[in-house]
Structure formats: structure tokens, C-alpha cells
Amino acid sequence: MDCNPLFEALLTEMKADGRYRTFVELERIAGEFPRALWHAPDGRSHPVTVWCSNDYLGMGQHPDVLAAMHRALDRSGAGAGGTRNISGTSRQHVRLEAELADLHGKEAALLFTSGWISNLAALGTLGKLLPECAIFSDALNHNSIIEGSRRSGADRFIFRHNDTAHLDQLMSAVAPERPKIVAFESVYSMDGDIAPIAEICDIAEKHGALTYLDEVHAVGLYGDDGAGIAEQQGVAGRLTLIEGTLAKAFGVMGGYVAGPALLIDVIRSFADSFIFSTSLCPHVAAGALAAVQHLRKHPEDRLRQRANVEKLKTMLLAADMPVRDTPSHIIPLIIGEAHLCRQASELLLSQHDIYVQPINHPTVARGQERLRITPTPQHTERHMRRLVDALMSIRDRQNWPKAPAFQHL
């Protein structure tokens, strides 16, 4: 059977819809974040300013992180050598797990190769092992939470985004004796809004449910220690499990889940995606540990970022840009049409040496296509003025439609 025509048609459809993803080749420059080199298709290289990195605090370039990784490389070499069970557990892994458990005030933590895998493993395992489990999931949860819940085989109930009354209604319709898990995020990565964590905990406790909070876009950035929104709001102790990443504010890669020792042991013992995956390289774990420890001691990094977020947001709103005044560090600029959004990104890169990735369907709803801007402590006021001026120029050139109202689906 010749499958090529089918595959070609699928890709053609994606391109026509504006959903086809292209990769921009960027080379990060040590010590110069948020500056990078763009290797253009014509073979030339151009210095650009990156405005959409998930390395929210620039920790991927921090001297403490790099030094810790170099030391671990010199001591242990490049690879982990196997799965955690087969020669792949090093001192770096054990120390990092202890640090992460302490960061969140939990008994134990477990490392994974990515945040996506940590959600898949934890929710997939608990939902499968708990008999007749019901998982209640926010409508805007990340794909990894959706996939973990789906693969568990548990019954899934979707509550409207951040709608605690709807969550209560759905939970009230399920038999009280059934095991229940409420899965949600603290900071939602596309809209930049924040969950009502205490209210969700109230409802979960009312129905005897476990709570599972994804703090991927919050760890390192919020709270006195950088443990996330739950710490900032003083409710971390009410959450059963907290999941996070090492690939965003901590600047390297990997994911983790922290919680009661018994539940962490169950996930460790039964999660296929943990058991059969080669563990993180020791030098990556060492770099993550250095990042966590640095950010716990140095709140000034996140304070500088917060100040830059507010400064840029003020500048964008003053320029009448279609941005949402979010409570987090994520600034969505709504263009509302897939092709215009991609073209705006291309113009920023080719004419203004600025890189901001377009975000189109299915990551966001149709009509909500956007540029997702993430200021860091390293962005200067000059960087901000150049970005705003470039966006104004492109808006006038493209005649962007008036930004539609935000829709939470």
C-alpha cells in the first residue's frame, strides 16, 4: 500500500490551515542570554533577541549551573549508564530528589526525563491502580495531563477552566466511595492565568479526592523559595502531589513529582515510563540541583523578572497592543489568525532580529492565535523598546484584526 499520498495530503492541509510547524535553528550563546544566533536558511547567521524562551530566568546560562555540570561531567562522564534500576541511579539523582522534596515540603520526590513523562507516569499509574478511579481535569490542562489520564483507563470528567462550581457539580454526581483525583495547573502556559488553588482544594477535600497540581510554569518563579504558586499562596501542604519541571525556570531538562513517600514509591514501582527509561544524565541532575539551590537563596532573580514583566506589559498596553493583562509572567499577544500570526513571527525574525514563536491551533483555539512573550531578568529596556517598535510596525503593515475576547474552552 502506498501511504505517501495520505501523508502528503495531511501535511498540505496543515499548511493551508496555518498549523504546520517550522523549526527556527537557534544557537544559544553562553553568557549572552537572551541573545542567540539564528542560522537562516540562506546559510547566513544573524544575532537575534529571543523573547519566547521557557528558560524564564536564564538559569541555563548561569555560572553556578554550568560549573556544577562541568564538575559532574569530569567526575562521572556523559551518560547515566542505564535505567534507575539498572546502574542508572547516581548521587546526583538522589541529592536532587531530596532537594525537590524539601523545596515543596513533601516526603519524597521522583525524577523523570521530562515534565511530559512525569505527568504521563504519575496520573497514568495512579488512575490505573485505584479501582474505579475518577479523574477530574481542568479543560485547559496540558496534553501530558490529558494523555496520562487517558492512558490510565480511569473515567475522566472535564470541568470548565478554573470553574470550581462546575468541578463541585461533577464530583457530586460521582459515587462518594469512588477514588478521585483532581488534576490541574497553577499557571496556564498559553493564557498566563492562575488557578484558584485553595478553592479547588476545598472542593477536593469535601469529596475526599487526591489533588495533583502541575507547577511546571511556576517552579523557580513564585514563592519565597521558588516552589511555585502553591507556596506563594500558602497552600502547598494541602496538595497531595506537586509536579514540576527542570526545563524551564531551572534551565536544564527533566521533570519530577513530589508528594507522600508511599505514593511516590507506588509511582516508582509501577510506572512503565519510569521503569523502562534511561535516567537523566548525572551532569544534568547536577546542573538542576545547582539551579534549585541558587534560586532558593536568591529571590532577586525572580524579582527582576517580575519587574521586567510589568514594565513590558505597560509598554505594550500603552502601544494599544492586543495583550492580556495576565497575573503571571506570560504575556499573550493575540493576533487571532493563523497565517498572520506566522507571518508576524517571520517578519520579527527577518527584519527586526527578534524571535517570538507563533502559537496556533491546536495548541490554542482557532481565533486565539498568538505570540507568547516571556520576559526574563536579562531583557533590558532597550530590548523592550525594540520589541514594541517592531510589533507596532508589523501591526500597521499587516492591519491585524481587532483581537477577539479570550475564550476558555
mmCIF file of C-alpha atoms in Angstrom:
data_model
loop_
_atom_site.group_PDB
_atom_site.id
_atom_site.type_symbol
_atom_site.label_atom_id
_atom_site.label_comp_id
_atom_site.label_asym_id
_atom_site.label_seq_id
_atom_site.Cartn_x
_atom_site.Cartn_y
_atom_site.Cartn_z
ATOM 1 C CA MET A 1 0.000 0.000 0.000
ATOM 2 C CA ASP A 2 1.326 3.430 -0.957
ATOM 3 C CA CYS A 3 0.751 5.652 2.094
ATOM 4 C CA ASN A 4 2.569 8.690 0.702
ATOM 5 C CA PRO A 5 -0.497 10.396 -0.844
ATOM 6 C CA LEU A 6 -2.314 10.246 2.502
ATOM 7 C CA PHE A 7 0.640 11.700 4.398
ATOM 8 C CA GLU A 8 1.202 14.396 1.782
ATOM 9 C CA ALA A 9 -2.471 15.377 1.944
ATOM 10 C CA LEU A 10 -2.363 15.632 5.735
ATOM 11 C CA LEU A 11 0.672 17.906 5.642
ATOM 12 C CA THR A 12 -0.835 20.001 2.834
ATOM 13 C CA GLU A 13 -3.959 20.510 4.934
ATOM 14 C CA MET A 14 -1.876 21.595 7.931
ATOM 15 C CA LYS A 15 -0.010 24.128 5.808
ATOM 16 C CA ALA A 16 -3.244 25.509 4.348
ATOM 17 C CA ASP A 17 -4.659 25.954 7.860
ATOM 18 C CA GLY A 18 -1.517 27.646 9.111
ATOM 19 C CA ARG A 19 -0.892 24.798 11.587
ATOM 20 C CA TYR A 20 2.308 23.445 10.020
ATOM 21 C CA ARG A 21 5.254 23.880 12.366
ATOM 22 C CA THR A 22 8.621 25.071 11.137
ATOM 23 C CA PHE A 23 11.756 24.995 13.259
ATOM 24 C CA VAL A 24 13.989 28.035 13.531
ATOM 25 C CA GLU A 25 17.609 26.994 14.052
ATOM 26 C CA LEU A 26 18.915 28.956 17.018
ATOM 27 C CA GLU A 27 22.284 28.609 18.707
ATOM 28 C CA ARG A 28 22.343 29.768 22.304
ATOM 29 C CA ILE A 29 25.467 31.734 23.217
ATOM 30 C CA ALA A 30 26.873 31.005 26.665
ATOM 31 C CA GLY A 31 26.833 34.117 28.827
ATOM 32 C CA GLU A 32 24.822 36.229 26.364
ATOM 33 C CA PHE A 33 21.228 35.191 27.094
ATOM 34 C CA PRO A 34 18.694 36.260 25.727
ATOM 35 C CA ARG A 35 20.880 36.739 22.657
ATOM 36 C CA ALA A 36 21.273 33.839 20.225
ATOM 37 C CA LEU A 37 22.487 33.153 16.708
ATOM 38 C CA TRP A 38 19.850 32.445 14.070
ATOM 39 C CA HIS A 39 21.175 30.204 11.322
ATOM 40 C CA ALA A 40 18.983 31.284 8.425
ATOM 41 C CA PRO A 41 18.009 29.032 5.508
ATOM 42 C CA ASP A 42 20.362 31.007 3.218
ATOM 43 C CA GLY A 43 23.314 29.819 5.308
ATOM 44 C CA ARG A 44 23.959 33.141 6.995
ATOM 45 C CA SER A 45 23.964 33.622 10.763
ATOM 46 C CA HIS A 46 22.318 36.579 12.488
ATOM 47 C CA PRO A 47 22.350 37.633 16.164
ATOM 48 C CA VAL A 48 18.777 37.805 17.446
ATOM 49 C CA THR A 49 16.994 38.549 20.722
ATOM 50 C CA VAL A 50 14.826 35.674 21.948
ATOM 51 C CA TRP A 51 11.507 36.695 23.541
ATOM 52 C CA CYS A 52 9.768 33.326 23.890
ATOM 53 C CA SER A 53 12.202 31.145 25.818
ATOM 54 C CA ASN A 54 10.967 28.894 28.600
ATOM 55 C CA ASP A 55 14.349 29.389 30.267
ATOM 56 C CA TYR A 56 12.444 32.007 32.225
ATOM 57 C CA LEU A 57 15.319 33.202 34.426
ATOM 58 C CA GLY A 58 18.266 32.427 32.160
ATOM 59 C CA MET A 59 19.479 29.710 34.533
ATOM 60 C CA GLY A 60 20.619 27.625 31.567
ATOM 61 C CA GLN A 61 23.488 30.136 31.285
ATOM 62 C CA HIS A 62 24.154 30.695 34.989
ATOM 63 C CA PRO A 63 27.782 30.173 36.081
ATOM 64 C CA ASP A 64 26.752 28.047 39.100
ATOM 65 C CA VAL A 65 24.768 25.696 36.873
ATOM 66 C CA LEU A 66 27.490 25.400 34.237
ATOM 67 C CA ALA A 67 30.188 24.832 36.845
ATOM 68 C CA ALA A 68 28.174 22.073 38.527
ATOM 69 C CA MET A 69 27.606 20.374 35.178
ATOM 70 C CA HIS A 70 31.300 20.572 34.261
ATOM 71 C CA ARG A 71 32.287 19.060 37.604
ATOM 72 C CA ALA A 72 29.822 16.201 37.176
ATOM 73 C CA LEU A 73 30.981 15.564 33.601
ATOM 74 C CA ASP A 74 34.593 15.384 34.737
ATOM 75 C CA ARG A 75 33.646 13.095 37.619
ATOM 76 C CA SER A 76 31.017 10.802 36.075
ATOM 77 C CA GLY A 77 31.142 11.169 32.291
ATOM 78 C CA ALA A 78 28.248 11.906 29.961
ATOM 79 C CA GLY A 79 25.590 9.235 30.369
ATOM 80 C CA ALA A 80 23.635 7.702 33.224
ATOM 81 C CA GLY A 81 24.514 4.166 32.155
ATOM 82 C CA GLY A 82 21.030 2.727 32.336
ATOM 83 C CA THR A 83 17.618 2.925 33.924
ATOM 84 C CA ARG A 84 17.325 3.883 37.559
ATOM 85 C CA ASN A 85 17.089 0.182 38.444
ATOM 86 C CA ILE A 86 19.990 -0.921 36.234
ATOM 87 C CA SER A 87 23.058 1.085 37.252
ATOM 88 C CA GLY A 88 21.398 4.442 36.489
ATOM 89 C CA THR A 89 20.967 5.895 39.989
ATOM 90 C CA SER A 90 23.778 8.284 40.899
ATOM 91 C CA ARG A 91 24.466 10.503 43.872
ATOM 92 C CA GLN A 92 23.335 13.470 41.758
ATOM 93 C CA HIS A 93 19.889 11.914 41.260
ATOM 94 C CA VAL A 94 19.469 11.119 44.952
ATOM 95 C CA ARG A 95 20.550 14.586 46.091
ATOM 96 C CA LEU A 96 18.311 16.322 43.557
ATOM 97 C CA GLU A 97 15.253 14.280 44.584
ATOM 98 C CA ALA A 98 15.879 15.134 48.237
ATOM 99 C CA GLU A 99 16.221 18.833 47.373
ATOM 100 C CA LEU A 100 12.996 18.853 45.361
ATOM 101 C CA ALA A 101 11.056 17.092 48.119
ATOM 102 C CA ASP A 102 12.328 19.684 50.591
ATOM 103 C CA LEU A 103 11.525 22.539 48.199
ATOM 104 C CA HIS A 104 7.855 21.534 48.150
ATOM 105 C CA GLY A 105 7.639 20.408 51.780
ATOM 106 C CA LYS A 106 6.913 16.812 50.750
ATOM 107 C CA GLU A 107 8.255 13.486 51.998
ATOM 108 C CA ALA A 108 9.741 12.338 48.707
ATOM 109 C CA ALA A 109 10.264 13.202 45.041
ATOM 110 C CA LEU A 110 10.915 11.215 41.886
ATOM 111 C CA LEU A 111 12.837 12.337 38.780
ATOM 112 C CA PHE A 112 11.751 11.764 35.188
ATOM 113 C CA THR A 113 13.308 12.552 31.836
ATOM 114 C CA SER A 114 10.759 15.322 31.167
ATOM 115 C CA GLY A 115 7.737 17.056 32.640
ATOM 116 C CA TRP A 116 5.591 15.400 29.965
ATOM 117 C CA ILE A 117 6.694 11.958 31.130
ATOM 118 C CA SER A 118 6.197 12.807 34.802
ATOM 119 C CA ASN A 119 2.529 13.666 34.208
ATOM 120 C CA LEU A 120 2.057 10.636 31.991
ATOM 121 C CA ALA A 121 3.632 8.311 34.554
ATOM 122 C CA ALA A 122 2.057 9.665 37.729
ATOM 123 C CA LEU A 123 -1.513 10.105 36.527
ATOM 124 C CA GLY A 124 -1.383 7.049 34.291
ATOM 125 C CA THR A 125 -0.215 4.873 37.168
ATOM 126 C CA LEU A 126 -2.445 6.164 39.959
ATOM 127 C CA GLY A 127 -5.537 6.250 37.746
ATOM 128 C CA LYS A 128 -4.919 2.650 36.729
ATOM 129 C CA LEU A 129 -4.156 1.273 40.187
ATOM 130 C CA LEU A 130 -7.023 2.935 42.048
ATOM 131 C CA PRO A 131 -10.139 0.797 41.444
ATOM 132 C CA GLU A 132 -12.933 2.677 39.623
ATOM 133 C CA CYS A 133 -10.889 5.866 39.807
ATOM 134 C CA ALA A 134 -12.423 9.095 38.511
ATOM 135 C CA ILE A 135 -10.050 11.841 37.306
ATOM 136 C CA PHE A 136 -11.354 15.417 37.216
ATOM 137 C CA SER A 137 -9.282 17.510 34.830
ATOM 138 C CA ASP A 138 -9.336 21.229 34.020
ATOM 139 C CA ALA A 139 -10.435 21.923 30.443
ATOM 140 C CA LEU A 140 -7.187 23.732 29.625
ATOM 141 C CA ASN A 141 -4.828 21.169 31.113
ATOM 142 C CA HIS A 142 -1.639 20.356 29.235
ATOM 143 C CA ASN A 143 -1.503 17.497 26.749
ATOM 144 C CA SER A 144 0.611 15.438 29.167
ATOM 145 C CA ILE A 145 -2.102 15.549 31.842
ATOM 146 C CA ILE A 146 -4.707 14.616 29.248
ATOM 147 C CA GLU A 147 -2.621 11.711 27.980
ATOM 148 C CA GLY A 148 -1.759 10.460 31.464
ATOM 149 C CA SER A 149 -5.420 10.495 32.456
ATOM 150 C CA ARG A 150 -6.476 8.832 29.216
ATOM 151 C CA ARG A 151 -3.885 6.074 29.379
ATOM 152 C CA SER A 152 -4.809 5.265 32.963
ATOM 153 C CA GLY A 153 -8.163 3.931 31.780
ATOM 154 C CA ALA A 154 -9.915 5.856 34.574
ATOM 155 C CA ASP A 155 -13.179 7.669 33.936
ATOM 156 C CA ARG A 156 -12.401 11.282 33.043
ATOM 157 C CA PHE A 157 -14.520 14.315 33.839
ATOM 158 C CA ILE A 158 -13.582 17.710 32.367
ATOM 159 C CA PHE A 159 -14.504 20.788 34.376
ATOM 160 C CA ARG A 160 -14.670 24.232 32.804
ATOM 161 C CA HIS A 161 -11.431 26.149 33.128
ATOM 162 C CA ASN A 162 -10.896 27.336 36.710
ATOM 163 C CA ASP A 163 -14.644 26.840 37.360
ATOM 164 C CA THR A 164 -14.845 25.481 40.893
ATOM 165 C CA ALA A 165 -18.646 25.357 40.890
ATOM 166 C CA HIS A 166 -18.586 23.094 37.840
ATOM 167 C CA LEU A 167 -15.930 20.910 39.478
ATOM 168 C CA ASP A 168 -18.114 20.556 42.569
ATOM 169 C CA GLN A 169 -21.113 19.701 40.402
ATOM 170 C CA LEU A 170 -19.214 16.981 38.532
ATOM 171 C CA MET A 171 -17.752 15.484 41.699
ATOM 172 C CA SER A 172 -21.132 15.463 43.424
ATOM 173 C CA ALA A 173 -22.515 13.280 40.626
ATOM 174 C CA VAL A 174 -19.925 10.540 41.253
ATOM 175 C CA ALA A 175 -20.415 7.894 43.941
ATOM 176 C CA PRO A 176 -18.745 9.102 47.165
ATOM 177 C CA GLU A 177 -16.839 5.861 47.699
ATOM 178 C CA ARG A 178 -15.004 6.020 44.359
ATOM 179 C CA PRO A 179 -11.329 7.130 44.420
ATOM 180 C CA LYS A 180 -10.955 10.565 42.867
ATOM 181 C CA ILE A 181 -8.091 12.699 41.576
ATOM 182 C CA VAL A 182 -8.368 16.398 40.730
ATOM 183 C CA ALA A 183 -5.654 17.365 38.212
ATOM 184 C CA PHE A 184 -4.957 20.984 37.337
ATOM 185 C CA GLU A 185 -2.198 23.521 36.719
ATOM 186 C CA SER A 186 -1.117 26.557 38.701
ATOM 187 C CA VAL A 187 -0.034 28.797 35.794
ATOM 188 C CA TYR A 188 -1.582 28.034 32.407
ATOM 189 C CA SER A 189 1.110 28.418 29.799
ATOM 190 C CA MET A 190 -0.859 29.925 26.920
ATOM 191 C CA ASP A 191 -3.158 32.426 28.680
ATOM 192 C CA GLY A 192 -0.915 33.084 31.667
ATOM 193 C CA ASP A 193 -3.780 32.886 34.148
ATOM 194 C CA ILE A 194 -3.588 31.276 37.586
ATOM 195 C CA ALA A 195 -5.750 28.579 39.179
ATOM 196 C CA PRO A 196 -7.797 29.188 42.356
ATOM 197 C CA ILE A 197 -5.792 26.535 44.190
ATOM 198 C CA ALA A 198 -7.314 26.960 47.661
ATOM 199 C CA GLU A 199 -10.861 26.775 46.313
ATOM 200 C CA ILE A 200 -10.060 23.657 44.296
ATOM 201 C CA CYS A 201 -8.531 22.088 47.400
ATOM 202 C CA ASP A 202 -11.708 22.931 49.336
ATOM 203 C CA ILE A 203 -13.813 21.001 46.841
ATOM 204 C CA ALA A 204 -11.371 18.112 46.591
ATOM 205 C CA GLU A 205 -11.298 17.753 50.372
ATOM 206 C CA LYS A 206 -15.089 17.907 50.515
ATOM 207 C CA HIS A 207 -15.235 14.891 48.185
ATOM 208 C CA GLY A 208 -12.237 13.039 49.623
ATOM 209 C CA ALA A 209 -10.156 13.417 46.460
ATOM 210 C CA LEU A 210 -6.415 13.432 45.875
ATOM 211 C CA THR A 211 -5.079 16.663 44.379
ATOM 212 C CA TYR A 212 -2.471 16.753 41.604
ATOM 213 C CA LEU A 213 -1.009 20.180 40.797
ATOM 214 C CA ASP A 214 1.175 20.844 37.766
ATOM 215 C CA GLU A 215 3.543 23.705 38.708
ATOM 216 C CA VAL A 216 5.659 23.439 35.549
ATOM 217 C CA HIS A 217 5.335 27.128 34.640
ATOM 218 C CA ALA A 218 5.659 28.308 38.246
ATOM 219 C CA VAL A 219 8.536 26.458 39.935
ATOM 220 C CA GLY A 220 11.530 28.718 40.408
ATOM 221 C CA LEU A 221 9.413 31.814 39.798
ATOM 222 C CA TYR A 222 6.923 32.188 42.648
ATOM 223 C CA GLY A 223 7.027 31.838 46.434
ATOM 224 C CA ASP A 224 9.745 32.714 48.911
ATOM 225 C CA ASP A 225 11.785 29.632 47.945
ATOM 226 C CA GLY A 226 10.670 29.482 44.326
ATOM 227 C CA ALA A 227 8.490 26.430 44.961
ATOM 228 C CA GLY A 228 5.624 27.839 42.894
ATOM 229 C CA ILE A 229 2.178 29.328 43.213
ATOM 230 C CA ALA A 230 1.105 26.855 45.917
ATOM 231 C CA GLU A 231 3.942 28.094 48.123
ATOM 232 C CA GLN A 232 3.157 31.703 47.294
ATOM 233 C CA GLN A 233 -0.469 31.188 48.311
ATOM 234 C CA GLY A 234 0.424 29.154 51.406
ATOM 235 C CA VAL A 235 -1.460 26.034 50.305
ATOM 236 C CA ALA A 236 1.306 23.605 49.297
ATOM 237 C CA GLY A 237 0.583 21.407 52.314
ATOM 238 C CA ARG A 238 -2.978 20.827 51.114
ATOM 239 C CA LEU A 239 -1.891 19.297 47.814
ATOM 240 C CA THR A 240 -1.293 15.567 47.571
ATOM 241 C CA LEU A 241 1.155 15.650 44.668
ATOM 242 C CA ILE A 242 3.041 18.518 43.055
ATOM 243 C CA GLU A 243 4.589 18.039 39.628
ATOM 244 C CA GLY A 244 7.260 20.272 38.169
ATOM 245 C CA THR A 245 9.928 20.598 35.524
ATOM 246 C CA LEU A 246 13.647 21.231 35.466
ATOM 247 C CA ALA A 247 13.489 22.515 31.875
ATOM 248 C CA LYS A 248 12.001 25.961 32.379
ATOM 249 C CA ALA A 249 12.943 28.265 35.257
ATOM 250 C CA PHE A 250 15.620 25.795 36.414
ATOM 251 C CA GLY A 251 17.228 25.958 32.974
ATOM 252 C CA VAL A 252 18.141 22.342 32.151
ATOM 253 C CA MET A 253 15.807 19.393 31.452
ATOM 254 C CA GLY A 254 13.754 16.731 33.218
ATOM 255 C CA GLY A 255 10.618 16.543 35.320
ATOM 256 C CA TYR A 256 9.594 15.372 38.763
ATOM 257 C CA VAL A 257 6.724 14.601 41.103
ATOM 258 C CA ALA A 258 6.826 15.333 44.846
ATOM 259 C CA GLY A 259 4.439 14.013 47.476
ATOM 260 C CA PRO A 260 3.878 11.405 50.198
ATOM 261 C CA ALA A 261 6.586 8.740 50.302
ATOM 262 C CA LEU A 262 4.070 5.937 49.804
ATOM 263 C CA LEU A 263 2.575 7.416 46.625
ATOM 264 C CA ILE A 264 5.989 8.260 45.222
ATOM 265 C CA ASP A 265 7.090 4.677 45.875
ATOM 266 C CA VAL A 266 3.986 3.367 44.102
ATOM 267 C CA ILE A 267 4.715 5.515 41.027
ATOM 268 C CA ARG A 268 8.382 4.458 41.125
ATOM 269 C CA SER A 269 7.415 0.794 41.326
ATOM 270 C CA PHE A 270 4.591 0.651 38.775
ATOM 271 C CA ALA A 271 5.094 3.408 36.162
ATOM 272 C CA ASP A 272 6.317 1.784 32.939
ATOM 273 C CA SER A 273 7.547 5.098 31.536
ATOM 274 C CA PHE A 274 9.800 5.466 34.592
ATOM 275 C CA ILE A 275 10.925 1.847 34.936
ATOM 276 C CA PHE A 276 11.980 1.411 31.305
ATOM 277 C CA SER A 277 13.529 4.844 30.641
ATOM 278 C CA THR A 278 17.231 5.599 30.898
ATOM 279 C CA SER A 279 17.669 8.050 33.737
ATOM 280 C CA LEU A 280 18.768 11.659 33.439
ATOM 281 C CA CYS A 281 22.456 12.184 32.766
ATOM 282 C CA PRO A 282 24.230 12.851 36.088
ATOM 283 C CA HIS A 283 25.582 16.181 34.867
ATOM 284 C CA VAL A 284 22.036 17.321 34.016
ATOM 285 C CA ALA A 285 20.867 16.389 37.519
ATOM 286 C CA ALA A 286 23.867 18.231 38.975
ATOM 287 C CA GLY A 287 23.025 21.351 36.980
ATOM 288 C CA ALA A 288 19.392 21.194 38.075
ATOM 289 C CA LEU A 289 20.413 20.822 41.712
ATOM 290 C CA ALA A 290 22.637 23.894 41.434
ATOM 291 C CA ALA A 291 19.783 25.861 39.843
ATOM 292 C CA VAL A 292 17.270 24.893 42.539
ATOM 293 C CA GLN A 293 19.704 25.719 45.324
ATOM 294 C CA HIS A 294 20.650 29.060 43.746
ATOM 295 C CA LEU A 295 17.054 30.177 43.265
ATOM 296 C CA ARG A 296 16.105 29.199 46.812
ATOM 297 C CA LYS A 297 18.832 31.540 48.080
ATOM 298 C CA HIS A 298 18.426 34.329 45.519
ATOM 299 C CA PRO A 299 14.872 35.677 45.195
ATOM 300 C CA GLU A 300 16.257 38.750 43.438
ATOM 301 C CA ASP A 301 16.330 36.819 40.148
ATOM 302 C CA ARG A 302 12.560 36.356 40.109
ATOM 303 C CA LEU A 303 12.009 39.872 41.451
ATOM 304 C CA ARG A 304 13.921 41.300 38.474
ATOM 305 C CA GLN A 305 11.888 39.147 36.139
ATOM 306 C CA ARG A 306 8.628 40.308 37.723
ATOM 307 C CA ALA A 307 9.690 43.947 37.316
ATOM 308 C CA ASN A 308 10.527 43.366 33.649
ATOM 309 C CA VAL A 309 7.198 41.624 33.028
ATOM 310 C CA GLU A 310 5.300 44.591 34.441
ATOM 311 C CA LYS A 311 7.428 47.111 32.546
ATOM 312 C CA LEU A 312 6.957 45.382 29.184
ATOM 313 C CA LYS A 313 3.261 44.801 29.765
ATOM 314 C CA THR A 314 2.806 48.500 30.497
ATOM 315 C CA MET A 315 4.658 49.413 27.310
ATOM 316 C CA LEU A 316 2.590 47.017 25.192
ATOM 317 C CA LEU A 317 -0.704 48.221 26.631
ATOM 318 C CA ALA A 318 0.352 51.850 26.104
ATOM 319 C CA ALA A 319 1.029 50.975 22.454
ATOM 320 C CA ASP A 320 -2.514 49.561 22.221
ATOM 321 C CA MET A 321 -1.234 46.056 21.569
ATOM 322 C CA PRO A 322 -3.780 43.228 21.857
ATOM 323 C CA VAL A 323 -2.266 41.726 25.005
ATOM 324 C CA ARG A 324 -3.990 40.291 28.006
ATOM 325 C CA ASP A 325 -3.150 41.791 31.388
ATOM 326 C CA THR A 326 -2.282 38.445 32.965
ATOM 327 C CA PRO A 327 -1.313 37.896 36.624
ATOM 328 C CA SER A 328 1.712 35.793 35.652
ATOM 329 C CA HIS A 329 4.972 36.202 33.742
ATOM 330 C CA ILE A 330 3.414 35.057 30.451
ATOM 331 C CA ILE A 331 2.187 37.778 28.069
ATOM 332 C CA PRO A 332 -0.043 36.513 25.232
ATOM 333 C CA LEU A 333 -0.354 38.914 22.289
ATOM 334 C CA ILE A 334 -3.468 37.868 20.380
ATOM 335 C CA ILE A 335 -3.381 38.187 16.589
ATOM 336 C CA GLY A 336 -6.352 35.894 16.005
ATOM 337 C CA GLU A 337 -5.483 34.481 12.578
ATOM 338 C CA ALA A 338 -3.046 31.659 11.921
ATOM 339 C CA HIS A 339 -1.342 32.942 8.765
ATOM 340 C CA LEU A 340 -0.994 36.494 10.090
ATOM 341 C CA CYS A 341 0.458 35.129 13.303
ATOM 342 C CA ARG A 342 3.085 33.093 11.491
ATOM 343 C CA GLN A 343 3.894 35.976 9.154
ATOM 344 C CA ALA A 344 4.293 38.336 12.114
ATOM 345 C CA SER A 345 6.792 35.942 13.665
ATOM 346 C CA GLU A 346 8.691 35.672 10.390
ATOM 347 C CA LEU A 347 8.816 39.453 9.971
ATOM 348 C CA LEU A 348 10.076 39.939 13.513
ATOM 349 C CA LEU A 349 12.881 37.500 12.804
ATOM 350 C CA SER A 350 13.888 38.502 9.285
ATOM 351 C CA GLN A 351 13.513 42.276 9.579
ATOM 352 C CA HIS A 352 13.991 43.058 13.262
ATOM 353 C CA ASP A 353 16.281 40.294 14.595
ATOM 354 C CA ILE A 354 13.662 39.294 17.167
ATOM 355 C CA TYR A 355 12.431 35.759 17.698
ATOM 356 C CA VAL A 356 8.945 35.055 19.061
ATOM 357 C CA GLN A 357 7.370 31.744 18.109
ATOM 358 C CA PRO A 358 3.797 31.758 16.689
ATOM 359 C CA ILE A 359 1.273 29.732 18.686
ATOM 360 C CA ASN A 360 -1.518 28.325 16.527
ATOM 361 C CA HIS A 361 -4.235 25.650 16.697
ATOM 362 C CA PRO A 362 -4.359 23.031 18.217
ATOM 363 C CA THR A 363 -2.185 24.486 20.992
ATOM 364 C CA VAL A 364 -4.766 27.277 21.275
ATOM 365 C CA ALA A 365 -8.311 27.561 19.951
ATOM 366 C CA ARG A 366 -8.886 28.834 16.416
ATOM 367 C CA GLY A 367 -9.225 32.594 16.503
ATOM 368 C CA GLN A 368 -6.894 32.772 19.502
ATOM 369 C CA GLU A 369 -3.608 32.513 17.561
ATOM 370 C CA ARG A 370 -0.917 34.476 19.338
ATOM 371 C CA LEU A 371 2.639 35.437 20.004
ATOM 372 C CA ARG A 372 3.585 34.233 23.504
ATOM 373 C CA ILE A 373 6.068 36.633 25.062
ATOM 374 C CA THR A 374 8.130 35.708 28.138
ATOM 375 C CA PRO A 375 10.307 38.496 29.559
ATOM 376 C CA THR A 376 13.350 37.451 31.581
ATOM 377 C CA PRO A 377 15.587 39.273 34.072
ATOM 378 C CA GLN A 378 18.179 39.632 31.313
ATOM 379 C CA HIS A 379 15.982 41.625 28.924
ATOM 380 C CA THR A 380 16.827 45.322 29.045
ATOM 381 C CA GLU A 381 14.643 48.362 28.486
ATOM 382 C CA ARG A 382 16.353 48.766 25.106
ATOM 383 C CA HIS A 383 15.303 45.207 24.193
ATOM 384 C CA MET A 384 11.754 46.083 25.210
ATOM 385 C CA ARG A 385 11.613 49.289 23.186
ATOM 386 C CA ARG A 386 12.909 47.474 20.088
ATOM 387 C CA LEU A 387 10.274 44.760 20.527
ATOM 388 C CA VAL A 388 7.403 47.219 20.942
ATOM 389 C CA ASP A 389 8.534 49.337 17.987
ATOM 390 C CA ALA A 390 8.861 46.227 15.811
ATOM 391 C CA LEU A 391 5.400 44.986 16.793
ATOM 392 C CA MET A 392 3.857 48.382 16.027
ATOM 393 C CA SER A 393 5.500 48.407 12.608
ATOM 394 C CA ILE A 394 4.255 44.903 11.787
ATOM 395 C CA ARG A 395 0.761 45.596 13.113
ATOM 396 C CA ASP A 396 0.468 48.641 10.842
ATOM 397 C CA ARG A 397 1.816 46.677 7.888
ATOM 398 C CA GLN A 398 -0.439 43.637 8.403
ATOM 399 C CA ASN A 399 -3.508 45.536 9.634
ATOM 400 C CA TRP A 400 -4.192 42.986 12.371
ATOM 401 C CA PRO A 401 -7.845 42.356 13.111
ATOM 402 C CA LYS A 402 -9.123 43.580 16.426
ATOM 403 C CA ALA A 403 -8.181 40.946 18.977
ATOM 404 C CA PRO A 404 -11.128 38.714 19.883
ATOM 405 C CA ALA A 405 -12.104 38.194 23.508
ATOM 406 C CA PHE A 406 -10.330 35.363 25.281
ATOM 407 C CA GLN A 407 -12.209 32.091 25.090
ATOM 408 C CA HIS A 408 -11.687 29.347 27.645
ATOM 409 C CA LEU A 409 -12.805 26.121 26.050
#
